[in-house]
Short mmCIF file of C-alpha atoms and ligand atoms in Angstrom, two decimals:
data_model
loop_
_atom_site.label_atom_id
_atom_site.label_comp_id
_atom_site.label_asym_id
_atom_site.label_seq_id
_atom_site.Cartn_x
_atom_site.Cartn_y
_atom_site.Cartn_z
CA MET F 1 -27.92 -3.28 9.53
CA SER F 2 -30.30 -5.04 12.22
CA GLY F 3 -28.39 -7.33 14.61
CA ARG F 4 -26.81 -9.27 11.80
CA LEU F 5 -22.99 -9.49 11.39
CA TRP F 6 -21.51 -8.49 7.95
CA GLY F 7 -18.02 -9.61 7.18
CA THR F 8 -15.43 -8.76 4.58
CA SER F 9 -11.74 -9.00 4.06
CA ALA F 10 -9.02 -7.02 2.23
CA PRO F 11 -5.44 -7.93 1.53
CA ALA F 12 -2.22 -6.29 2.53
CA LYS F 13 0.05 -4.65 -0.17
CA VAL F 14 3.54 -4.07 -1.22
CA ILE F 15 4.60 -1.27 -3.36
CA LEU F 16 7.08 -2.47 -5.88
CA LEU F 17 8.23 0.83 -7.32
CA GLY F 18 7.25 4.56 -6.88
CA GLU F 19 5.91 5.19 -3.40
CA HIS F 20 5.94 8.88 -2.29
CA ALA F 21 6.53 10.00 -5.87
CA VAL F 22 2.98 8.59 -6.69
CA VAL F 23 1.68 11.29 -4.20
CA TYR F 24 2.73 13.87 -6.82
CA GLY F 25 1.14 12.12 -9.58
CA GLN F 26 4.07 10.05 -10.65
CA PRO F 27 3.61 6.38 -11.76
CA ALA F 28 3.74 3.47 -9.28
CA ALA F 29 3.38 -0.29 -9.15
CA SER F 30 2.16 -2.57 -6.43
CA VAL F 31 0.78 -6.07 -5.66
CA ALA F 32 -1.62 -7.40 -3.15
CA ILE F 33 -0.30 -10.23 -1.00
CA ASP F 34 -1.61 -13.08 1.06
CA LEU F 35 -1.84 -11.32 4.41
CA ARG F 36 -5.40 -10.29 5.12
CA MET F 37 -7.43 -7.89 7.32
CA ARG F 38 -10.79 -9.30 8.16
CA CYS F 39 -13.63 -6.96 9.36
CA ARG F 40 -17.04 -7.69 10.82
CA ILE F 41 -19.80 -5.17 11.63
CA ARG F 42 -23.02 -5.12 13.54
CA SER F 43 -25.33 -2.50 14.85
CA ALA F 44 -24.77 -1.58 18.48
CA SER F 45 -25.66 1.02 21.06
CA ILE F 46 -22.39 2.88 20.61
CA SER F 47 -19.74 2.78 18.00
CA SER F 48 -16.47 0.86 18.89
CA LEU F 49 -13.55 -0.76 17.41
CA ASN F 50 -12.62 -4.23 19.05
CA GLY F 51 -14.71 -3.28 22.08
CA MET F 52 -13.00 0.24 22.44
CA PRO F 53 -15.50 3.11 22.07
CA LEU F 54 -14.75 5.52 19.35
CA THR F 55 -13.90 9.08 20.35
CA ALA F 56 -12.90 12.19 18.49
CA HIS F 57 -9.33 11.31 19.17
CA ASN F 58 -8.90 7.64 18.28
CA TYR F 59 -9.31 5.33 15.29
CA SER F 60 -9.68 8.10 12.77
CA TYR F 61 -9.90 5.80 9.78
CA VAL F 62 -12.86 3.87 11.34
CA SER F 63 -14.60 6.95 12.27
CA ALA F 64 -14.12 8.56 8.86
CA CYS F 65 -15.67 5.41 7.14
CA LEU F 66 -18.75 5.39 9.54
CA ALA F 67 -19.18 9.09 8.89
CA LYS F 68 -19.00 8.59 5.12
CA HIS F 69 -21.87 6.08 5.37
CA ASN F 70 -23.82 8.14 7.99
CA ALA F 71 -23.83 4.77 9.86
CA CYS F 72 -25.82 4.28 13.00
CA PRO F 73 -23.82 3.19 16.02
CA THR F 74 -21.64 0.31 14.84
CA ALA F 75 -19.48 -2.30 16.60
CA VAL F 76 -16.47 -2.87 14.23
CA ILE F 77 -14.49 -6.08 14.87
CA THR F 78 -11.10 -6.56 13.02
CA ASP F 79 -8.55 -9.45 12.96
CA SER F 80 -5.43 -8.90 10.98
CA ASP F 81 -2.61 -11.06 9.83
CA PHE F 82 -0.12 -8.00 9.79
CA PRO F 83 0.52 -5.26 12.25
CA SER F 84 -0.32 -1.57 11.71
CA GLY F 85 2.44 0.77 10.69
CA SER F 86 4.33 -2.27 9.01
CA GLY F 87 4.23 -0.42 5.58
CA LEU F 88 1.88 -3.13 4.26
CA GLY F 89 -1.18 -0.98 4.03
CA SER F 90 -3.09 -1.79 7.19
CA SER F 91 -4.99 1.55 7.30
CA ALA F 92 -5.93 1.00 3.53
CA ALA F 93 -7.07 -2.62 4.26
CA VAL F 94 -9.19 -1.65 7.38
CA THR F 95 -10.78 1.33 5.43
CA VAL F 96 -11.54 -0.74 2.18
CA ALA F 97 -12.84 -3.73 4.31
CA LEU F 98 -15.03 -1.57 6.47
CA LEU F 99 -16.48 0.47 3.61
CA ALA F 100 -17.30 -2.69 1.82
CA ALA F 101 -18.92 -4.12 5.00
CA LEU F 102 -20.97 -0.96 5.49
CA ALA F 103 -22.21 -0.93 1.79
CA ARG F 104 -22.89 -4.74 2.04
CA SER F 105 -25.18 -4.22 5.19
CA LYS F 106 -27.25 -1.85 2.95
CA GLY F 107 -27.42 -3.94 -0.18
CA ASN F 108 -24.01 -4.46 -2.05
CA TRP F 109 -20.80 -2.85 -3.11
CA ASP F 110 -18.73 -2.50 -6.22
CA GLU F 111 -14.99 -2.21 -6.50
CA GLU F 112 -14.77 1.32 -7.98
CA THR F 113 -17.11 2.86 -5.34
CA VAL F 114 -15.05 1.25 -2.48
CA ALA F 115 -11.79 2.36 -3.93
CA ARG F 116 -13.02 5.85 -4.37
CA GLU F 117 -14.47 6.17 -1.03
CA ALA F 118 -11.44 4.62 0.55
CA PHE F 119 -8.99 7.02 -1.24
CA GLU F 120 -11.13 9.95 0.07
CA VAL F 121 -10.95 8.64 3.60
CA GLU F 122 -7.23 8.01 3.43
CA ASN F 123 -6.60 11.45 1.81
CA GLU F 124 -8.71 13.19 4.63
CA VAL F 125 -7.22 11.30 7.53
CA GLN F 126 -3.54 11.10 6.28
CA GLY F 127 -3.56 14.75 5.18
CA ARG F 128 -2.33 13.84 1.69
CA ALA F 129 -2.28 10.53 -0.10
CA SER F 130 -2.41 8.80 -3.61
CA PRO F 131 -4.93 6.15 -4.41
CA ILE F 132 -2.32 3.26 -4.69
CA ASP F 133 -2.76 1.58 -1.25
CA THR F 134 -6.51 1.72 -1.29
CA SER F 135 -6.76 0.70 -4.91
CA THR F 136 -4.50 -2.39 -4.27
CA CYS F 137 -6.37 -3.43 -1.25
CA THR F 138 -9.69 -3.11 -3.19
CA HIS F 139 -8.72 -4.79 -6.57
CA GLY F 140 -6.17 -7.11 -5.33
CA HIS F 141 -3.65 -8.86 -7.85
CA GLY F 142 -1.38 -5.83 -9.35
CA ILE F 143 -1.90 -2.19 -9.72
CA LEU F 144 -0.16 0.22 -12.01
CA ILE F 145 -0.68 3.97 -11.54
CA ALA F 146 -0.03 5.94 -14.61
CA SER F 147 -0.59 9.47 -15.87
CA GLU F 148 -2.13 8.17 -19.17
CA ARG F 149 -5.09 5.72 -19.71
CA SER F 150 -4.34 2.39 -21.21
CA ASP F 151 -6.63 -0.71 -22.06
CA ARG F 152 -6.16 -2.13 -18.55
CA LEU F 153 -7.68 0.96 -16.87
CA LEU F 154 -9.86 0.36 -13.77
CA TRP F 155 -10.72 3.85 -12.73
CA GLU F 156 -9.40 7.33 -12.59
CA MET F 157 -9.11 9.59 -9.48
CA SER F 158 -8.16 13.08 -9.05
CA CYS F 159 -7.40 15.60 -6.21
CA ASP F 160 -6.52 19.29 -6.69
CA THR F 161 -4.25 19.30 -9.63
CA ARG F 162 -3.14 15.71 -9.28
CA ARG F 163 -4.69 12.91 -11.44
CA TRP F 164 -4.08 9.24 -11.37
CA CYS F 165 -5.12 6.52 -13.88
CA VAL F 166 -5.37 3.29 -11.93
CA HIS F 167 -4.82 0.13 -14.00
CA ASP F 168 -4.83 -3.59 -13.49
CA LEU F 169 -1.11 -4.61 -13.65
CA LYS F 170 -0.12 -8.08 -15.10
CA VAL F 171 2.42 -9.24 -12.55
CA PRO F 172 4.92 -12.01 -13.63
CA LYS F 173 5.67 -15.07 -11.34
CA MET F 174 8.29 -13.86 -8.98
CA THR F 175 9.31 -14.28 -5.43
CA LEU F 176 9.19 -11.41 -2.96
CA VAL F 177 10.48 -11.76 0.63
CA ILE F 178 9.15 -9.15 3.03
CA GLY F 179 11.25 -8.05 6.05
CA PHE F 180 9.35 -6.23 8.85
CA THR F 181 11.80 -4.11 10.73
CA GLY F 182 9.65 -4.41 13.92
CA ARG F 183 9.35 -0.62 13.97
CA SER F 184 5.99 0.72 13.18
CA ALA F 185 5.90 4.07 11.27
CA PRO F 186 2.67 5.91 10.41
CA THR F 187 2.41 7.10 6.77
CA GLY F 188 1.00 10.57 7.36
CA PRO F 189 4.19 12.23 8.97
CA LEU F 190 6.37 10.66 6.27
CA VAL F 191 4.31 12.09 3.48
CA ALA F 192 4.41 15.37 5.20
CA LYS F 193 8.12 15.27 5.54
CA VAL F 194 8.65 14.53 1.92
CA LYS F 195 6.29 17.42 1.15
CA ARG F 196 8.26 19.94 3.12
CA TYR F 197 11.37 18.75 1.15
CA VAL F 198 9.62 19.04 -2.11
CA ASP F 199 8.12 22.38 -1.43
CA HIS F 200 11.50 23.89 -0.78
CA SER F 201 13.92 22.06 -3.09
CA THR F 202 14.27 21.75 -6.92
CA PHE F 203 16.56 18.76 -6.16
CA ALA F 204 13.79 16.92 -4.23
CA ARG F 205 11.37 17.62 -7.09
CA GLU F 206 13.88 16.15 -9.54
CA VAL F 207 14.37 13.02 -7.33
CA ILE F 208 10.50 12.54 -7.45
CA GLU F 209 10.56 12.72 -11.25
CA ASP F 210 13.52 10.27 -11.32
CA ILE F 211 11.52 7.81 -9.25
CA GLY F 212 8.73 8.16 -11.74
CA GLN F 213 11.06 7.47 -14.72
CA MET F 214 12.55 4.48 -12.84
CA THR F 215 9.13 3.08 -12.22
CA LEU F 216 8.23 3.15 -15.97
CA GLU F 217 11.46 1.35 -16.60
CA GLY F 218 10.78 -1.10 -14.02
CA VAL F 219 7.31 -1.89 -15.37
CA LYS F 220 8.78 -2.63 -18.78
CA GLN F 221 11.27 -4.88 -17.23
CA MET F 222 8.32 -6.61 -15.40
CA ALA F 223 6.43 -7.17 -18.65
CA LYS F 224 9.47 -8.73 -20.23
CA GLY F 225 9.95 -11.06 -17.08
CA ASP F 226 13.42 -9.51 -16.73
CA LEU F 227 13.75 -10.00 -13.06
CA GLU F 228 17.48 -9.13 -12.95
CA SER F 229 16.96 -5.65 -14.42
CA LEU F 230 13.75 -5.11 -12.25
CA GLY F 231 15.78 -6.02 -9.09
CA ARG F 232 18.39 -3.52 -10.06
CA THR F 233 15.71 -0.86 -10.62
CA MET F 234 14.26 -1.47 -7.20
CA THR F 235 17.68 -1.06 -5.46
CA ARG F 236 18.18 2.24 -7.39
CA ASP F 237 14.61 3.31 -6.24
CA HIS F 238 15.62 2.54 -2.57
CA LYS F 239 18.59 4.81 -2.90
CA LEU F 240 16.43 7.68 -4.20
CA LEU F 241 13.87 7.12 -1.43
CA ALA F 242 16.79 7.26 1.10
CA ILE F 243 17.90 10.59 -0.29
CA LEU F 244 14.20 11.86 0.17
CA GLY F 245 14.80 10.91 3.86
CA VAL F 246 12.35 8.07 4.30
CA SER F 247 14.62 5.07 4.97
CA SER F 248 15.89 4.17 8.37
CA PRO F 249 18.96 2.47 9.55
CA GLU F 250 16.93 -0.72 10.29
CA LEU F 251 15.61 -0.71 6.61
CA ASP F 252 19.08 0.03 5.11
CA LYS F 253 20.48 -2.82 7.31
CA LEU F 254 17.94 -5.21 5.80
CA VAL F 255 18.31 -4.07 2.30
CA SER F 256 22.17 -4.29 2.41
CA ALA F 257 22.19 -7.77 4.00
CA THR F 258 19.71 -9.17 1.56
CA LEU F 259 21.09 -7.79 -1.64
CA PRO F 260 23.95 -10.37 -2.07
CA HIS F 261 21.09 -13.02 -2.34
CA SER F 262 18.62 -10.92 -4.35
CA TYR F 263 17.98 -9.37 -7.68
CA GLY F 264 17.18 -6.30 -5.69
CA ALA F 265 15.71 -4.81 -2.65
CA LYS F 266 14.13 -1.73 -1.35
CA LEU F 267 11.93 -0.34 1.40
CA THR F 268 8.28 -0.60 0.73
CA GLY F 269 5.45 1.85 1.53
CA ALA F 270 6.04 5.12 3.46
CA GLY F 271 9.35 3.86 5.05
CA GLY F 272 10.78 5.37 8.34
CA GLY F 273 10.53 1.82 9.68
CA GLY F 274 7.89 -0.54 8.49
CA SER F 275 9.03 -3.17 5.90
CA MET F 276 11.45 -3.83 3.01
CA ILE F 277 11.14 -6.19 0.21
CA ALA F 278 13.75 -8.41 -1.78
CA LEU F 279 13.13 -9.83 -5.10
CA THR F 280 14.94 -13.15 -5.03
CA ASP F 281 14.99 -16.82 -6.21
CA ARG F 282 16.60 -17.66 -2.75
CA PRO F 283 13.74 -17.06 -0.35
CA GLU F 284 14.90 -19.37 2.33
CA LYS F 285 18.47 -17.74 2.44
CA VAL F 286 16.86 -14.18 2.35
CA MET F 287 14.46 -15.19 5.27
CA GLU F 288 17.34 -16.48 7.27
CA ILE F 289 19.40 -13.30 6.92
CA ILE F 290 16.34 -11.12 7.68
CA ARG F 291 15.80 -13.11 10.89
CA SER F 292 19.52 -12.94 11.75
CA LYS F 293 19.40 -9.13 11.49
CA GLY F 294 16.53 -8.80 13.84
CA GLY F 295 13.69 -8.50 11.18
CA LYS F 296 10.60 -10.57 10.64
CA PRO F 297 10.39 -12.36 7.35
CA HIS F 298 7.50 -13.40 5.19
CA THR F 299 7.65 -14.79 1.75
CA ALA F 300 4.65 -13.21 -0.15
CA VAL F 301 2.28 -15.00 -2.36
CA THR F 302 1.03 -12.68 -5.02
CA ASP F 303 -1.90 -12.59 -7.52
CA VAL F 304 -4.39 -12.67 -4.50
CA PRO F 305 -7.96 -11.26 -4.58
CA GLY F 306 -8.97 -7.90 -3.36
CA VAL F 307 -11.76 -6.98 -1.10
CA LYS F 308 -14.37 -9.83 -0.75
CA ASN F 309 -17.28 -10.96 1.41
CA GLU F 310 -16.59 -13.25 4.21
C1 MEV G 401 2.31 4.49 1.43
O1 MEV G 401 2.09 3.03 1.32
C2 MEV G 401 2.56 5.05 0.11
C3 MEV G 401 2.79 6.49 -0.13
O2 MEV G 401 3.24 6.83 -1.30
C4 MEV G 401 1.58 7.34 0.41
C5 MEV G 401 0.51 7.29 -0.67
O3 MEV G 401 0.76 6.94 -1.76
O4 MEV G 401 -0.57 7.58 -0.22
C6 MEV G 401 4.02 6.78 0.75
#
């Protein structure tokens, strides 16, 4: 690595449909957005993140990436446009950007290897994961996870009995407004909460399957550019996620308040706090409402690139 700095960046993501259910092998759709995580690395006498030494108890994603590459002591410097725990994939973005920077310092990187290693890191640190966040931050643009291969297949991943075919998703022109509740919520405990429910309840397992069905419907509506139907599907998905116990009063408040001015709205990502999205043709109005309800709005630009060198 020598004393040289190696820089990369990776985008944030929003899940349009299918979060949580995708952990069980169900389909899901997501897009990368115009908020980025930048990462620089250089060799150092001890490993650190933004000047704080790494220990066995902190910054587990960063430590796991360094361990995966058998990296010599490394100073990691990050700079992000979006907060961690915001439901926008900050742990996936830092993992993807760091793995690409480590590979770059040794030669070069390719998307599939970065996506695969990033999924392994996230699965290990989070306890249980799907490849949706890490594949979206790696590839950018849009991602569709399905159980069968199609001609837009990027790569396949598997873990225990679960298997995911990760595809490039063609995303129509549409406006998404993100509302950050201001409350950070780490993904691992929410995934574990859903697992406890699913392990003990046939009803919860049926909800997971219903989310998967709904995602397939939403993807067809997206392909037709039928935003009205897609919005309704997103709102129905939010209701099922609330039944699984991953919404929060703040998320429900922002979703309800934005619905009269949107095609549809839902939480995005793990939930429990974090962010919601509204699909709308009135972004200014929706941003104003999110602000008035105490949230932080951002109108997302989509069709952005994935991980890249900086
Ligand atoms: C988090 O952004 C998405 C979840 O489905 C977890 C995962 O897929 O790893 C909740």
